[in-house]
Amino acid sequence: EYEVQAEVEYTFRRRNADFWGYPSIVGCGPNATTLHYVESQGGIKKGDLLLMDVGAEYEHYTADVTRTFPVNGKFSPVQAAVYQIVYDAQEAVAKASKPGATLSDVGRAGTEVVKEGLLKLGLITDKNSNQYRIWFMHGTSHWLGMNVHDVGGGAKFEPGVVFTNEPGIYVRLDALDYLPFGWKQEDWEKFKTAIRPAFEKYKGIGVRIEDDMLITPDGAKLMSEALPRKMSDIEDFIAKARKQL
Ligand code: GLY
Ligand code: MN
């Protein structure tokens, strides 16, 4: 992980970025389920997903981009199931992004998709509850500018504003070991019994996809769209890179 991090940060400076905009997050396998994992001490293992949340600061403005890809070049069926939900949630956020909307509006659109997906995977039992928070514990979006988490609050979008689009699902290995805040023990026990089979299937998987959105007069543009994002594009990208090597 630290070797990958070093390659990224070397490239930032080599292309004349000031530095990183925030400490790089490079986590493989279960390390991808820790939100701000900055230790970069794990190995890169075949069969695992590698999550990279990295952004350069250039002329005082920072990028904030995440890609999650399979180390061996192919998503496994269980990895793909989780990835597709996060991808669809990102698409929902992008679709809702237009002048007049707010971060909360686009957040709701993305979160709905995550909830729907988690229910299908069997990781939650009730879509109309906060259960999804166990697997998706951050917002879909924050303002982006001179700071990575920039100011802006509840302001309505207008052409020229920039924010992130970053849904994720994190099946932490110890997720069922602690009673979450606000839960009754009895409900927690019932929940754990119901979702245990899905947990065993998906545990250790962490997926986040993050792009930077620029509001335009009639919608939004993904400023980071040059980076492969669809699963098939990521697999093609890795296959091509291997050939070049
Ligand atoms: N890229 C780190 C964060 O959004 O918190
Ligand atoms: Mn972010």
Short mmCIF file of N, CA and C in Angstrom, two decimals, residues 33 93 112 181 189 193 202-203:
data_model
loop_
_atom_site.label_atom_id
_atom_site.label_comp_id
_atom_site.label_asym_id
_atom_site.label_seq_id
_atom_site.Cartn_x
_atom_site.Cartn_y
_atom_site.Cartn_z
N THR A 33 -12.34 -0.89 4.08
CA THR A 33 -13.58 -0.63 4.83
C THR A 33 -13.38 0.42 5.92
N VAL A 93 -27.03 10.25 -7.91
CA VAL A 93 -26.57 11.57 -7.42
C VAL A 93 -26.30 12.48 -8.63
N GLU A 112 -31.11 6.41 -1.36
CA GLU A 112 -32.23 5.54 -1.71
C GLU A 112 -31.72 4.31 -2.46
N PHE A 181 -24.68 2.79 18.21
CA PHE A 181 -25.30 3.85 19.00
C PHE A 181 -26.77 3.97 18.63
N GLU A 189 -29.81 -7.96 18.20
CA GLU A 189 -29.65 -9.43 18.14
C GLU A 189 -30.49 -9.99 16.97
N THR A 193 -28.97 -11.83 13.50
CA THR A 193 -29.37 -13.18 13.08
C THR A 193 -29.88 -13.15 11.64
N TYR A 202 -20.30 -11.14 2.22
CA TYR A 202 -19.73 -9.87 1.75
C TYR A 202 -18.68 -9.27 2.68
N LYS A 203 -18.40 -9.94 3.80
CA LYS A 203 -17.51 -9.31 4.80
C LYS A 203 -16.11 -9.05 4.21
#
